[in-house]
Every structure is written in structure tokens, then in C-alpha cells.
């Protein structure tokens, strides 16, 4: 009799559910997965090595390209690390802006995750609904930084500039009737803060819509409950963080445990799951929408009342104002030195980790006192999560592997770096 | 009509005339069907578009009306690629076998009293037999592609169709019991009788009400039979990419596409005939007619599209469980209830 062999299939790198360029070698017994072996490196761009040849400021845009759905959070970790090496204090207003944009980014990231997770499981409407909201938040990114994705808005010492007083508006088009155009521009009449506030007021109702579409849907539950179960011990052993860890019932959130910026001044709760399955992680993310919304609201309130500088006035680190530069020799020299040679960071080593939407994103920097890092190491949460693919997927069916990849919220920008 | 045909018959002779006349009838039936298929894809994209807060196709022609034509032209001009490892003959046969039954079944569908290509006595049996042939196309396509994903799709499709055909068959047994006939025209006419129909409320005497559980089971089974969401595991684009037709492109792919949509229209028409009174008018003051059948089929088709926009996809084993453990017992129980009801003095089918 012929030898019976398992069916081995190559899941990706060109696969609609591979979330980019994941190559997963699956060993199947019928449809049941015996072994799931993720292969990475197809999006490797050598960010860590590249950083060694770029000035401290030039590295900021590279951070956007790591996890390209939560851009500002990546920048945040990097800027925080540089600031710790420099030993400088960030103005309070900049801290609030950073916290606000971290939470906007968290919503952006979770919107993408929930939407793509749903479409992986076959509910194709969800992704369009979440992208509608992402569009608004992308506009917020654009208003503040000029770029929808790769913002490069956070800088060592603060943020690039203060929040703008106007929101960009939709323009007339022959495919959009005037009434629709007016409705689209309704919230865009005021400042950026007005627009964000309007969004935070609308958003809970939209989250309720998502709940209606998925949370109690029997098929959705059948596809996610008890799929990819991770026990708390296992979750810790596998190096999970973020919603993946909280979904297993461990209350670990860097925003609470090691507060950075102004997270100790804002009020929010940390949702945790019970069973550690895909459904719990989905619920954790859905609740984080509302908690992030709460934080954004508090930041908007504070930012309205407290104008002030948004970047450090230490001109060895942060550029001087344009007017100062044009009227003052010393500031012109600062500007020239900053944008040619760059800042010098005292020798030392530092690690800065933040509660990134996907988990703990950390930047480890070694400086030898030069104008560029001596070594940079990135701790990407997705890498640890993807490594658990085999542990989570063993014994499930192919369709569940797709659900598990969706729940891991992997983005290859950060895994392959 | 006969007077008009008489000279043609004399000209061609009886044998040739029968052949030509049958071909003409087939074309008259299939040409509108193909247009319906094309515009069903347009309707699907528009309806799902609006459900998903987008506009759907609106660039080709006024309001996008020429989009299906543009799609068809594009697909026709594409090269058909046959993978080198594929079994060439079967690879081509796959789509043909999928589309053939989907069209052949239309031969016995009555559109209105007298408007039917072939009024066969056992037309229900014919439809069931022909419709279950379609799966061979899918299995052959999946197997002959010599691709792992296609193979998985074919396996899934085979298992799924077998289980749902059982539930579907049993649901139809109920219809056959109450109408005492295997002829589709008789089945529709049977629904025009009864107390409600004589009161002018025809829609209450149709089969969907007394056979409601079977109507539901049949509706769900037809979604599964046509491989539509949420039962589209054979295709499962996010799991096994495109399943059985992953290696097909151009017109070969388009034929599968046509088969799927022709099947959708077919089962929608059948559901209307079996349970929704076919061409019968729902109320007494409006006349019966073919338009009612079209409207009812469109109503069912709208559900198909609505399901696709709303539901996540079932997992392969969950589909099996639903078919065998939920739908089949429901129909079996209702068959017993129905039998008892028909024998009891409360029977409404006397």
C-alpha cells in the first residue's frame, strides 16, 4: 500500500488572508492543520541597520513604515527613547497631543483589524464600514501632518507643529450631489479639535452598529468562540502583549502599569477577556474603541483649555520657530546644524516601550554620542504573536487558521522590519 | 401561431422543422436568461454596494448599465490558460458541466399557464436530477486543475452538495404530498385552491404558510446548493483563495460565473413555483401572470444578495452540522406532522 502523507500547502505569500506577505506552510490531515509553520522575511527592509546610517531625526519616518497601520505609535516609542537618552522634558501640551494621537491611532488600527478579521471570516460588509471611519481619522492625520499614512508628526522633543485651526474639506465632484457634499463637510467647518470632538461623539453609535453586525451573529460566534484558545500561562510564555494578552484575561497595559506621557492623568479602563479565544480578543478590541474614545475626549477638552508650546524649546534638539530663524543669527545656526548634522545624543543605552495598539512596541537604542544611533533594536509585538501561530492553530481547520491570523493582528511591516 | 408556422413546416419538412423549431425555442428561452444573468451581477454589485455605503458600478454607460457587457467583453478577450499539470480534457469539461445543467433545467420551468418549453409529468424529478449534475462540473474542475487549493474546494463542494440535497429533497417531499403531483404546473395550480384563495387572499393559500419550516429549509438549502455566502466554502476566497476555480481565467472562469448566477435564478424561480405560488397573483383583484413569477424570483434573489452582504462564512464542518443535525430533522418532523395533518379532519388540502 502506498504511504499516506499529509497534504502540505503553501498558504501565501500571495494569499488574500495572509495580511501581506505571510508565507505559512500548512501540513494538513484532510482539512485539519497538523503543523503551521510561518515563514517571514519577505518584507524585510533592514530598518534597524538603515537607522545606523541616518541621523536621529531622519529615522522618524522609518518608524512609520514599520507597522503601517499604527504609524504614530511607532514614532512615539522611538521619540520617547531618544528623549530619554537626551534627558529632555516634552511640553505638557505636546504630551496631550501625543496621547490623543496614540489613541486615534489605536482606533485606526483596531478598525482595520476588526474589519479585516471580519472579511477573513467572510463578513465582507464590516470592512467597508470600518474603512468609512478610518477615512475620517486618516483626514485627521492629514490635517495635522500633511500625510495620511506616513505622518512623521512626532519629533524628539515634542510634535512637529500645533493642531491646525482648519479642517480640509471635500471638493465638489460630478459623482457627488451637493446635499451629500454638504453633509460630508458638515463637521469640517471648524478646527481640527472640533472635527475630532465630533468624531468622538459619533463614534460610540458606530461601534454599536458593528456590534449589531457581528457580536451576536451566530455564525460569527461559531467561527470565533473557542478558536485559537490561549491560556493565561501560555500567553505569557509565548511573549504576548496588548489585546492578545488581555484577551486571555491578564490585565497588563503599559498605559496603566508604567504610565508614560499623561496616561496617569486621563481616565480609562482596561478591558480583559475570559477565555482567551478569538471572540474574546475581538470583544477586547471592540471595548478598546470606546476606551480610546474616552481618552480622546478628555484630551480634546484639555487641549482646548491649555494652549502652549508643542515642542521643546531646547534648540539643540528641536528646531527654532520660522520667524526666529529669519530674524536671529543664533537660531539660524541652530536650524542649519539641526537639519544638516542633526542632533547629538549623549552616549548610553535606553529602552522605551509603549502600549502600541498591537501590544508592547519597544525601541532599544544605543548611542555613542554621534549624530546617529550606534544600534537600534525594535521589539515588535506582532513577531511574538506570529510565532505562536503553530501553538494556536494546531488541530484547527484551515478556515480557523484564517480566523487566527486575523485575530493576531499581524502587519508585516513590523514583523519583518 | 400555427397558421404562421404552417408554410415554414412545409418548406423544411417535419424532421428539420422540429429541430429548427426546438432550437428557436431554446434560444428564445436562453437569450433572456443570459441577459438576466448579466444584469443579476449588476444588481448584486449595486445592491451590495448600497448596503456597504458605496455606489457600485456607475462609470460604464448611464448609471453603469453597460458594466455587465463590459465585463463580458473583457472576459471573452482574455486568454484561457490551461495549467501545464492539468488534465486538459477534464479541465475544459468542468465549466461546461457546470453551466450545462444550470441551463438544461430551465426546459421544464413554467412561466405562466402554457408558457413552458416541455410540460413533463415528472418535471420536479427532472429538475432535481439535472440540478444535482452541476456539482460534477465543480468536482472535475477542482480535480483536473491539479492544484491543492482547487482540490480542497472540490472536496468541500462535493460534501456540501450531498448533504444539502438530502435536506432539500425532503423539504420537497412535503410539497409533493400536498399537491399530489410531480408536475410543476400542477404544483402551482394546486396552490390556487383553498379557502383563502376563494376570499381573494391567494398569498395565504400558497405552500409557504402551511409548509413554513420546509420553506425555510428549502430556502437555506438552495443558498447552500448554489454555493452562495454564507455557504460559499467551495470558493472561500479568504481561505482557499477561489477554491475549485482558482486555476481558471478568462471565459472559462466566466462560464463558472454564469453557471452560479444561472443557478441562482433557477433556484429562485423554483422556490417561487414550489412555495410562493409561481405566476399566481397574491390578491384576488389583480390578474395572474408571468410578471408575478419574475417579481417573486427577484424577491428571493434579493435575499441571496442580502445574505452575502450580511453574514460571515460558515466553517466547512459547521455547514455539515447544520445540514444533517438541524435542517434534516426539521424536515423529517414536519413531514410526520404534515402527514398527520393531511389525514386528520382539519386537512386543508381536501
XYZ file of C-alpha atoms in Angstrom:
767
model
C 0.000 0.000 0.000
C 1.187 3.471 -0.769
C 2.448 5.547 2.079
C -0.110 8.062 3.287
C 1.379 11.507 3.515
C -0.053 14.712 4.871
C -1.178 17.307 2.424
C 1.220 20.249 2.583
C 0.020 23.550 1.248
C 1.715 26.847 0.880
C -0.566 29.430 2.425
C 0.718 32.657 0.932
C 2.783 34.785 0.369
C 0.159 35.609 -2.252
C -2.972 34.827 -0.315
C -5.924 37.095 0.388
C -5.915 36.257 4.092
C -2.153 36.350 4.610
C -2.300 40.036 5.612
C 0.573 40.995 3.421
C 3.381 38.629 2.739
C 2.993 35.858 5.264
C 4.104 32.523 3.929
C 2.560 29.838 6.052
C 3.419 26.237 5.312
C 0.484 24.168 6.473
C 0.585 20.447 6.958
C -2.950 19.176 6.636
C -4.698 16.000 7.586
C -7.825 16.432 5.498
C -8.687 19.983 6.459
C -7.215 19.748 9.939
C -3.954 21.565 10.443
C -1.192 19.394 11.897
C 1.520 21.997 11.728
C 1.532 25.673 10.840
C 4.970 26.954 10.025
C 5.152 30.703 9.397
C 7.980 31.906 7.185
C 8.876 35.559 7.443
C 11.267 37.979 5.841
C 9.521 38.794 2.582
C 9.092 42.400 3.630
C 12.479 42.775 5.288
C 13.901 46.221 4.587
C 16.635 46.301 7.184
C 15.196 49.195 9.166
C 17.414 48.500 12.154
C 20.562 48.603 10.042
C 19.388 51.569 7.982
C 18.870 53.502 11.192
C 22.584 53.291 11.910
C 23.365 55.439 8.894
C 20.653 58.065 9.341
C 20.529 60.976 11.750
C 18.261 60.737 14.761
C 15.630 62.858 13.073
C 15.827 61.061 9.730
C 14.914 57.834 11.488
C 11.469 59.085 12.468
C 9.865 58.416 9.059
C 11.300 54.899 9.048
C 9.221 54.214 12.136
C 6.024 54.978 10.193
C 6.909 52.232 7.787
C 7.185 49.570 10.466
C 3.621 48.961 11.475
C 1.972 50.900 8.703
C -1.471 50.879 10.280
C -0.407 52.468 13.568
C 2.183 54.910 12.383
C 2.251 57.497 15.121
C 2.575 54.899 17.865
C 5.778 53.613 16.308
C 7.114 57.152 16.142
C 6.119 57.617 19.735
C 8.253 54.764 21.019
C 11.242 55.977 19.041
C 10.876 59.608 20.087
C 10.440 58.564 23.696
C 13.646 56.556 23.555
C 15.572 59.469 22.069
C 14.122 61.849 24.626
C 15.150 59.548 27.469
C 18.703 59.452 26.143
C 18.720 63.214 25.800
C 17.092 63.654 29.173
C 14.711 66.334 27.943
C 11.208 67.089 29.021
C 8.368 67.263 26.499
C 5.925 70.193 26.916
C 2.662 69.150 28.522
C 0.575 70.178 25.517
C 2.733 68.001 23.284
C 2.197 65.111 25.679
C -1.554 65.525 25.442
C -1.364 65.744 21.669
C 0.689 62.574 21.621
C -1.727 60.726 23.851
C -4.629 61.903 21.733
C -2.972 60.753 18.530
C -1.871 57.481 20.110
C -5.496 56.766 20.842
C -6.626 57.909 17.394
C -4.032 55.515 16.059
C -5.335 52.762 18.286
C -8.810 53.275 16.871
C -7.358 53.311 13.343
C -5.523 50.080 13.976
C -8.419 48.288 15.614
C -10.795 49.453 12.878
C -8.537 47.843 10.327
C -8.166 44.740 12.424
C -11.859 44.239 13.122
C -12.719 44.919 9.501
C -10.147 42.590 8.014
C -10.796 39.923 10.614
C -14.443 40.021 9.614
C -13.679 39.831 5.916
C -11.313 36.924 6.558
C -14.212 35.126 8.171
C -16.429 36.109 5.261
C -18.415 39.100 6.544
C -17.433 41.455 3.807
C -19.550 44.438 4.761
C -17.720 45.127 8.005
C -14.504 46.175 6.358
C -16.245 48.863 4.360
C -17.954 50.248 7.420
C -14.714 50.409 9.362
C -12.890 51.970 6.445
C -15.501 54.703 6.354
C -14.446 55.692 9.876
C -10.793 55.174 9.082
C -11.217 57.696 6.320
C -12.218 60.362 8.846
C -9.253 59.557 11.052
C -6.934 59.487 8.073
C -8.126 63.006 7.352
C -7.154 63.908 10.899
C -3.689 62.555 10.224
C -3.545 64.507 7.021
C -4.735 67.719 8.622
C -2.072 67.552 11.272
C 0.909 66.225 9.359
C 0.137 66.515 5.655
C 0.293 62.764 5.130
C -2.451 60.206 5.515
C -0.223 57.322 6.473
C 3.407 58.144 6.989
C 2.916 61.107 9.228
C 6.365 61.757 10.757
C 4.495 64.010 13.154
C 6.159 63.136 16.461
C 9.661 64.521 16.813
C 12.206 64.111 19.579
C 11.185 66.896 21.960
C 7.505 67.133 21.091
C 5.449 67.157 17.945
C 6.141 68.817 14.611
C 3.534 71.577 14.943
C 0.427 72.590 16.812
C -3.018 71.390 15.799
C -4.370 73.306 12.785
C -7.338 75.662 13.055
C -8.973 74.444 9.851
C -10.003 71.048 8.568
C -9.583 70.250 4.863
C -12.946 69.933 3.120
C -14.339 67.678 0.435
C -14.438 69.250 -3.007
C -17.357 69.077 -5.458
C -17.327 66.165 -7.868
C -19.703 65.128 -10.597
C -20.391 61.850 -8.794
C -21.376 63.537 -5.537
C -24.513 65.580 -5.255
C -24.424 68.913 -3.405
C -26.519 67.710 -0.474
C -24.159 64.805 0.100
C -21.180 67.123 -0.178
C -22.672 69.419 2.408
C -23.278 66.521 4.771
C -19.690 65.346 4.338
C -18.348 68.797 5.082
C -20.731 69.456 7.971
C -18.225 68.549 10.671
C -15.288 70.086 8.836
C -16.243 73.715 9.268
C -14.244 74.308 12.436
C -10.817 73.430 13.728
C -9.231 70.010 13.874
C -10.249 69.707 17.517
C -13.880 70.390 16.567
C -13.687 67.658 13.996
C -12.148 65.181 16.417
C -14.745 66.040 19.034
C -17.495 65.498 16.507
C -15.947 62.145 15.676
C -15.801 61.097 19.320
C -19.467 61.967 19.644
C -20.413 59.938 16.594
C -18.138 57.004 17.199
C -19.915 55.123 20.052
C -23.038 54.807 17.894
C -20.919 53.431 15.065
C -19.324 50.887 17.393
C -22.836 49.879 18.402
C -23.507 49.297 14.700
C -20.505 46.995 14.469
C -21.785 45.100 17.482
C -25.145 44.658 15.778
C -23.496 43.321 12.690
C -21.135 40.858 14.337
C -21.178 40.399 18.089
C -24.367 38.386 18.436
C -24.236 36.879 14.984
C -24.402 33.114 15.413
C -22.102 32.396 12.521
C -19.560 34.893 13.773
C -19.689 33.252 17.197
C -19.378 29.775 15.747
C -16.326 30.884 13.844
C -14.555 32.659 16.709
C -15.626 31.179 20.054
C -13.162 28.518 21.208
C -10.935 29.077 18.217
C -7.282 29.744 18.923
C -7.616 29.471 22.698
C -4.576 30.677 24.636
C -4.437 30.141 28.397
C -3.031 32.985 30.545
C 0.133 30.993 31.327
C 0.610 30.140 27.677
C 0.038 33.734 26.667
C 2.788 34.908 28.976
C 5.127 32.117 27.952
C 4.624 32.985 24.296
C 5.513 36.616 24.911
C 2.103 38.032 24.079
C 1.208 41.612 24.796
C -1.599 44.027 24.094
C -5.084 42.754 23.241
C -3.686 39.265 22.651
C -2.569 39.064 26.282
C -5.589 40.868 27.669
C -7.873 38.584 25.696
C -6.501 35.721 27.788
C -7.514 37.527 30.963
C -4.244 39.119 32.055
C -4.687 42.741 32.934
C -1.451 44.119 31.538
C -1.397 47.508 29.917
C 1.697 49.697 29.863
C -0.519 52.745 29.918
C -1.601 51.693 33.418
C 1.384 49.716 34.641
C 4.168 52.088 33.569
C 2.342 55.286 32.628
C 4.139 57.414 30.091
C 3.217 60.906 28.893
C -0.093 61.853 30.519
C -1.759 58.461 30.712
C -1.810 58.763 34.501
C -3.883 61.937 34.165
C -6.605 60.552 31.933
C -9.372 58.269 32.967
C -9.863 54.950 31.186
C -10.419 51.254 31.827
C -8.546 48.267 30.526
C -10.848 45.559 29.148
C -9.777 41.941 29.608
C -11.131 38.721 28.167
C -12.009 35.500 29.943
C -11.472 32.534 27.650
C -8.574 33.694 25.530
C -10.248 32.777 22.242
C -10.680 34.806 19.076
C -14.078 36.045 20.212
C -12.705 37.446 23.480
C -9.895 39.196 21.690
C -12.455 40.636 19.305
C -14.513 41.903 22.249
C -11.419 43.365 23.918
C -10.657 45.342 20.778
C -14.265 46.472 20.469
C -14.177 47.757 24.039
C -10.837 49.453 23.457
C -12.580 51.515 20.790
C -14.757 53.056 23.460
C -11.956 53.478 25.977
C -9.772 55.194 23.389
C -12.727 57.356 22.526
C -12.962 58.374 26.183
C -9.285 59.276 26.292
C -9.542 61.314 23.100
C -12.481 63.233 24.553
C -10.518 64.110 27.686
C -7.521 65.175 25.611
C -9.675 67.364 23.391
C -11.100 69.077 26.465
C -7.659 69.686 27.921
C -6.175 70.860 24.642
C -8.960 73.395 24.125
C -8.281 74.985 27.501
C -4.488 74.918 27.552
C -2.608 76.491 24.687
C 1.157 76.391 24.826
C 4.304 75.189 23.128
C 4.215 71.782 21.475
C 7.910 71.146 21.080
C 10.849 71.554 23.397
C 12.499 74.993 23.443
C 15.913 73.336 23.635
C 17.196 74.301 20.220
C 19.984 71.751 20.368
C 17.187 69.221 19.883
C 14.172 70.903 18.379
C 14.210 73.439 15.563
C 13.524 77.096 16.381
C 10.467 78.873 15.007
C 10.495 80.047 11.405
C 10.274 83.694 12.405
C 13.087 83.345 14.910
C 15.208 81.683 12.293
C 14.711 84.518 9.829
C 15.476 87.282 12.281
C 18.056 85.822 14.593
C 21.562 84.623 13.683
C 21.846 82.160 16.556
C 18.601 80.466 15.639
C 19.591 80.310 12.001
C 22.750 78.466 13.022
C 20.673 76.097 15.147
C 18.402 75.422 12.227
C 21.313 74.799 9.891
C 23.051 72.464 12.313
C 19.846 70.576 13.121
C 18.914 69.864 9.532
C 22.384 69.109 8.251
C 24.336 67.442 11.013
C 21.382 66.631 13.245
C 21.148 66.311 16.973
C 23.823 64.690 19.088
C 22.611 62.285 21.678
C 24.720 61.539 24.768
C 26.265 58.055 24.886
C 24.176 55.433 26.604
C 21.583 52.747 26.187
C 17.876 53.080 26.608
C 14.705 51.099 26.103
C 11.356 52.750 25.618
C 8.239 50.667 25.289
C 4.731 51.878 24.684
C 1.339 50.269 24.643
C 1.051 50.059 20.902
C -2.378 49.001 19.535
C -0.948 45.546 18.842
C 0.947 45.114 22.088
C 4.192 46.311 23.558
C 6.214 48.069 20.919
C 9.703 48.838 22.139
C 12.718 50.655 20.805
C 16.111 49.852 22.239
C 18.745 52.416 21.358
C 22.467 52.530 21.865
C 24.142 55.859 21.309
C 27.870 56.526 21.149
C 27.377 60.255 21.224
C 27.292 60.672 17.449
C 24.565 62.228 15.347
C 23.093 58.832 14.565
C 22.252 55.727 16.565
C 25.010 53.217 17.140
C 22.459 50.413 17.215
C 18.723 50.209 17.194
C 16.670 47.166 18.124
C 12.935 47.078 17.650
C 10.635 44.943 19.702
C 7.596 44.293 17.532
C 4.581 42.707 19.227
C 3.423 41.043 16.014
C 6.578 38.958 15.835
C 5.816 37.223 19.122
C 2.190 36.770 18.142
C 3.015 35.262 14.787
C 5.463 32.869 16.428
C 2.508 31.465 18.345
C 0.773 30.557 15.079
C 1.627 26.891 15.420
C 0.637 26.704 19.082
C -2.693 28.413 18.389
C -3.531 26.761 15.117
C -2.685 23.135 15.729
C -5.715 20.890 15.480
C -7.914 23.554 13.942
C -9.198 23.606 10.383
C -7.887 25.793 7.552
C -10.770 28.199 7.975
C -9.758 28.639 11.622
C -6.176 29.393 10.669
C -7.570 32.326 8.753
C -9.518 33.447 11.818
C -6.392 33.064 13.964
C -4.234 35.091 11.590
C -6.941 37.729 11.670
C -7.074 37.830 15.447
C -3.280 38.079 15.748
C -3.482 41.443 14.021
C -0.217 40.993 12.210
C 1.313 43.592 9.969
C 4.395 42.587 8.107
C 5.966 45.998 8.247
C 6.822 45.464 11.886
C 7.418 41.727 11.821
C 9.934 41.807 9.005
C 11.152 45.317 9.823
C -49.240 30.934 -34.420
C -49.835 27.561 -36.076
C -51.076 29.272 -39.224
C -47.879 31.233 -39.354
C -45.751 28.133 -38.867
C -47.584 26.004 -41.420
C -45.740 27.314 -44.511
C -42.362 27.011 -42.737
C -43.160 23.414 -41.848
C -43.979 22.597 -45.425
C -40.813 24.230 -46.609
C -38.490 22.387 -44.233
C -40.196 19.058 -43.839
C -41.332 17.678 -40.485
C -37.967 16.424 -39.111
C -35.957 19.501 -39.903
C -38.809 21.704 -38.763
C -38.937 20.074 -35.313
C -35.206 20.560 -34.948
C -35.257 24.186 -36.017
C -38.363 24.992 -34.024
C -36.854 23.463 -30.871
C -33.653 25.392 -31.381
C -35.607 28.601 -31.797
C -37.461 27.890 -28.562
C -34.179 27.223 -26.756
C -32.725 30.482 -27.980
C -35.853 32.366 -27.021
C -35.568 30.896 -23.533
C -31.825 31.204 -23.037
C -31.157 34.631 -24.523
C -33.295 36.455 -21.955
C -31.877 34.169 -19.274
C -28.334 35.181 -20.158
C -29.316 38.826 -20.072
C -30.885 38.207 -16.668
C -27.655 36.600 -15.503
C -25.624 39.556 -16.712
C -27.910 42.038 -15.022
C -28.096 39.961 -11.875
C -24.368 40.557 -11.473
C -25.007 44.252 -11.979
C -27.857 44.169 -9.470
C -25.676 42.333 -6.999
C -22.903 44.860 -7.246
C -25.325 47.756 -6.957
C -27.373 46.332 -4.092
C -24.393 45.163 -2.081
C -22.763 48.467 -2.909
C -25.594 50.417 -1.365
C -25.656 48.088 1.639
C -21.985 48.839 2.093
C -22.345 52.613 1.813
C -20.727 52.736 -1.603
C -22.105 53.414 -5.044
C -21.371 50.292 -7.033
C -20.523 50.420 -10.729
C -21.523 53.763 -12.219
C -18.990 54.568 -14.927
C -19.714 52.356 -17.953
C -22.774 53.728 -19.684
C -25.545 55.667 -17.960
C -25.594 54.699 -14.268
C -23.248 51.850 -15.044
C -25.852 49.917 -17.030
C -23.297 48.700 -19.548
C -20.975 47.314 -16.877
C -22.027 43.657 -17.377
C -21.433 44.000 -21.110
C -18.007 45.484 -20.495
C -17.198 42.632 -18.103
C -18.320 40.040 -20.609
C -16.258 41.584 -23.397
C -13.205 41.781 -21.177
C -13.507 38.165 -20.111
C -14.094 36.962 -23.678
C -10.920 38.568 -24.934
C -8.749 37.118 -22.216
C -6.570 34.152 -22.918
C -7.685 30.862 -21.438
C -4.707 29.451 -19.618
C -4.593 25.722 -19.030
C -2.076 24.842 -16.323
C 0.631 22.501 -17.599
C -0.087 19.963 -14.870
C -3.813 19.947 -15.513
C -5.798 17.243 -17.214
C -6.670 19.196 -20.331
C -9.879 17.469 -21.361
C -11.438 17.447 -17.924
C -10.245 20.974 -17.265
C -12.313 22.194 -20.199
C -15.173 19.840 -19.409
C -15.501 21.219 -15.865
C -17.065 24.594 -16.688
C -19.186 23.044 -19.440
C -20.617 20.531 -16.998
C -21.284 23.282 -14.510
C -23.157 25.505 -16.937
C -24.989 22.775 -18.889
C -27.315 21.580 -16.119
C -27.931 25.129 -14.922
C -29.383 25.884 -18.362
C -30.961 22.492 -19.106
C -33.120 22.644 -16.000
C -34.945 25.624 -17.473
C -36.588 23.353 -20.037
C -39.372 22.385 -17.657
C -39.857 25.648 -15.778
C -43.343 27.009 -16.469
C -43.502 30.785 -16.616
C -47.244 31.057 -16.909
C -50.011 28.587 -17.802
C -48.998 27.234 -21.194
C -45.656 29.007 -21.404
C -43.272 26.130 -20.815
C -40.750 24.524 -23.119
C -41.584 20.965 -22.069
C -44.506 20.236 -19.797
C -43.141 16.944 -18.457
C -45.175 14.966 -15.945
C -42.248 14.384 -13.616
C -40.707 17.800 -14.030
C -39.725 18.035 -10.360
C -37.724 14.844 -10.689
C -36.144 16.153 -13.867
C -35.123 19.400 -12.176
C -33.717 17.571 -9.163
C -31.767 15.181 -11.348
C -30.363 17.871 -13.613
C -29.575 20.303 -10.801
C -27.528 17.724 -8.929
C -25.400 17.201 -12.035
C -23.881 20.649 -11.637
C -21.623 19.539 -8.833
C -19.745 17.229 -11.190
C -18.504 20.252 -13.039
C -17.148 21.675 -9.816
C -15.544 18.418 -8.730
C -13.990 17.852 -12.134
C -12.707 21.406 -12.264
C -11.160 21.102 -8.822
C -9.618 17.739 -9.507
C -8.359 18.350 -13.012
C -6.701 21.660 -12.098
C -4.056 19.669 -10.237
C -3.887 22.423 -7.657
C -4.076 21.909 -3.931
C -6.453 24.749 -3.278
C -8.741 23.667 -6.098
C -8.729 20.132 -4.751
C -9.785 21.334 -1.301
C -12.550 23.369 -2.903
C -13.791 20.387 -4.866
C -13.832 18.182 -1.779
C -15.735 20.748 0.202
C -18.222 21.282 -2.576
C -18.880 17.573 -3.010
C -19.548 17.023 0.675
C -21.695 20.117 0.952
C -23.908 19.398 -2.031
C -24.539 15.817 -0.979
C -25.719 16.853 2.464
C -27.886 19.702 1.321
C -29.507 17.799 -1.473
C -30.899 15.428 1.163
C -32.475 18.215 3.189
C -33.714 19.883 0.041
C -35.242 16.662 -1.257
C -37.082 16.057 1.970
C -38.362 19.604 2.001
C -39.785 18.981 -1.462
C -41.459 15.763 -0.345
C -43.784 17.964 1.676
C -44.709 19.947 -1.415
C -45.317 16.753 -3.364
C -47.520 15.372 -0.598
C -49.850 18.343 -0.619
C -50.016 18.752 -4.376
C -50.233 15.072 -5.344
C -48.144 15.726 -8.404
C -44.607 15.864 -9.726
C -45.576 18.346 -12.399
C -44.596 21.958 -11.750
C -47.706 23.346 -13.433
C -49.897 21.128 -11.244
C -47.959 22.179 -8.154
C -48.612 25.831 -8.882
C -52.250 25.255 -9.749
C -52.672 23.299 -6.519
C -51.758 26.439 -4.614
C -54.617 28.393 -6.158
C -57.207 26.338 -4.293
C -58.458 26.695 -0.762
C -60.445 28.926 1.491
C -58.002 31.865 1.481
C -57.767 31.869 -2.307
C -61.532 31.997 -2.646
C -61.572 35.001 -0.312
C -59.198 36.816 -2.675
C -56.193 36.384 -0.377
C -54.281 33.987 -2.619
C -50.935 34.507 -0.923
C -52.260 32.806 2.216
C -53.102 29.626 0.335
C -49.634 29.221 -1.137
C -47.436 26.466 0.203
C -45.110 28.717 2.198
C -47.586 29.121 5.033
C -48.650 25.536 5.829
C -45.181 24.254 4.945
C -43.297 27.105 6.575
C -40.479 25.018 8.144
C -39.948 23.319 4.800
C -39.950 26.634 3.013
C -37.194 27.821 5.347
C -35.200 24.617 4.964
C -35.579 24.767 1.213
C -34.507 28.397 1.081
C -31.403 27.725 3.177
C -30.576 24.602 1.185
C -30.812 26.463 -2.083
C -28.309 29.011 -0.828
C -26.015 26.118 0.024
C -26.735 24.379 -3.281
C -25.699 27.406 -5.276
C -22.527 27.855 -3.205
C -23.518 31.319 -2.173
C -22.487 33.106 1.017
C -22.652 32.183 3.870
C -22.160 28.679 2.428
C -19.519 29.601 -0.129
C -16.841 27.361 1.345
C -16.138 25.756 -2.020
C -14.978 29.155 -3.163
C -13.944 30.564 0.216
C -11.837 33.372 -1.163
C -10.206 34.154 2.168
C -9.441 30.512 2.971
C -8.752 28.579 -0.177
C -8.418 31.628 -2.419
C -11.014 30.778 -5.073
C -11.444 27.100 -4.394
C -12.364 24.966 -7.367
C -11.896 27.685 -9.994
C -8.601 29.063 -8.720
C -6.784 27.999 -11.899
C -9.430 29.263 -14.305
C -9.257 32.576 -16.083
C -10.967 34.440 -18.882
C -14.016 32.847 -20.417
C -13.502 29.522 -18.620
C -13.873 31.377 -15.340
C -16.770 33.379 -16.747
C -18.616 30.151 -17.532
C -18.436 29.137 -13.874
C -19.642 32.582 -13.006
C -22.553 32.304 -15.427
C -23.400 28.871 -14.047
C -23.507 30.206 -10.495
C -25.830 33.042 -11.399
C -27.986 30.951 -13.723
C -28.343 28.512 -10.847
C -29.316 31.312 -8.510
C -32.055 32.443 -10.859
C -33.134 28.835 -11.340
C -33.499 28.092 -7.646
C -35.207 31.417 -7.062
C -37.727 30.550 -9.772
C -38.162 27.060 -8.337
C -38.702 28.395 -4.828
C -41.367 30.698 -6.214
C -43.039 27.805 -8.015
C -42.913 25.398 -5.085
C -43.780 27.707 -2.242
C -44.832 31.125 -3.447
C -47.484 30.237 -5.974
C -45.474 30.823 -9.156
C -47.373 33.080 -11.503
C -50.424 33.327 -9.226
C -51.427 36.763 -8.095
C -51.247 37.290 -4.322
C -54.594 39.058 -4.207
C -57.836 38.372 -5.984
C -58.294 41.717 -7.711
C -55.034 41.510 -9.676
C -54.657 39.093 -12.600
C -52.236 36.166 -12.587
C -49.269 36.394 -14.915
C -45.642 35.823 -15.642
C -44.740 39.130 -14.024
C -45.599 37.679 -10.631
C -43.121 34.850 -11.127
C -40.429 37.342 -12.073
C -41.247 39.510 -9.074
C -41.172 36.549 -6.700
C -37.900 35.266 -8.105
C -36.424 38.742 -7.779
C -37.593 38.840 -4.185
C -35.779 35.565 -3.429
C -32.702 36.747 -5.298
C -32.639 39.869 -3.184
C -32.356 37.611 -0.143
C -29.392 35.882 -1.719
C -27.636 39.210 -2.119
C -28.653 40.376 1.321
C -27.206 37.219 2.890
C -23.959 37.779 1.079
C -23.653 41.321 2.362
C -24.501 40.407 5.938
C -23.240 37.026 7.037
C -19.794 35.682 7.835
C -18.916 32.415 6.182
C -19.637 29.108 7.895
C -16.814 26.737 8.529
C -16.917 23.585 6.455
C -17.785 21.253 9.361
C -20.376 23.699 10.697
C -22.185 23.563 7.372
C -22.323 19.811 7.607
C -23.653 20.039 11.143
C -26.354 22.499 10.118
C -27.388 20.320 7.210
C -27.520 16.979 8.966
C -28.377 17.913 12.534
C -30.727 20.842 12.098
C -32.290 21.037 8.653
C -32.802 17.318 8.095
C -34.516 16.625 11.463
C -36.710 19.692 10.991
C -37.979 18.435 7.654
C -38.454 14.882 8.902
C -40.505 16.047 11.871
C -42.596 18.336 9.705
C -43.193 15.513 7.247
C -44.764 13.494 10.065
C -46.773 16.474 11.247
C -47.879 17.146 7.714
C -48.871 13.526 7.160
C -50.944 13.508 10.333
C -52.477 16.843 9.387
C -53.476 15.602 5.956
C -55.160 12.515 7.388
C -56.915 14.442 10.137
C -60.284 16.143 9.688
C -58.541 19.545 9.813
C -56.806 18.963 6.497
C -56.927 21.992 4.212
C -55.949 20.072 1.096
C -59.148 18.117 0.503
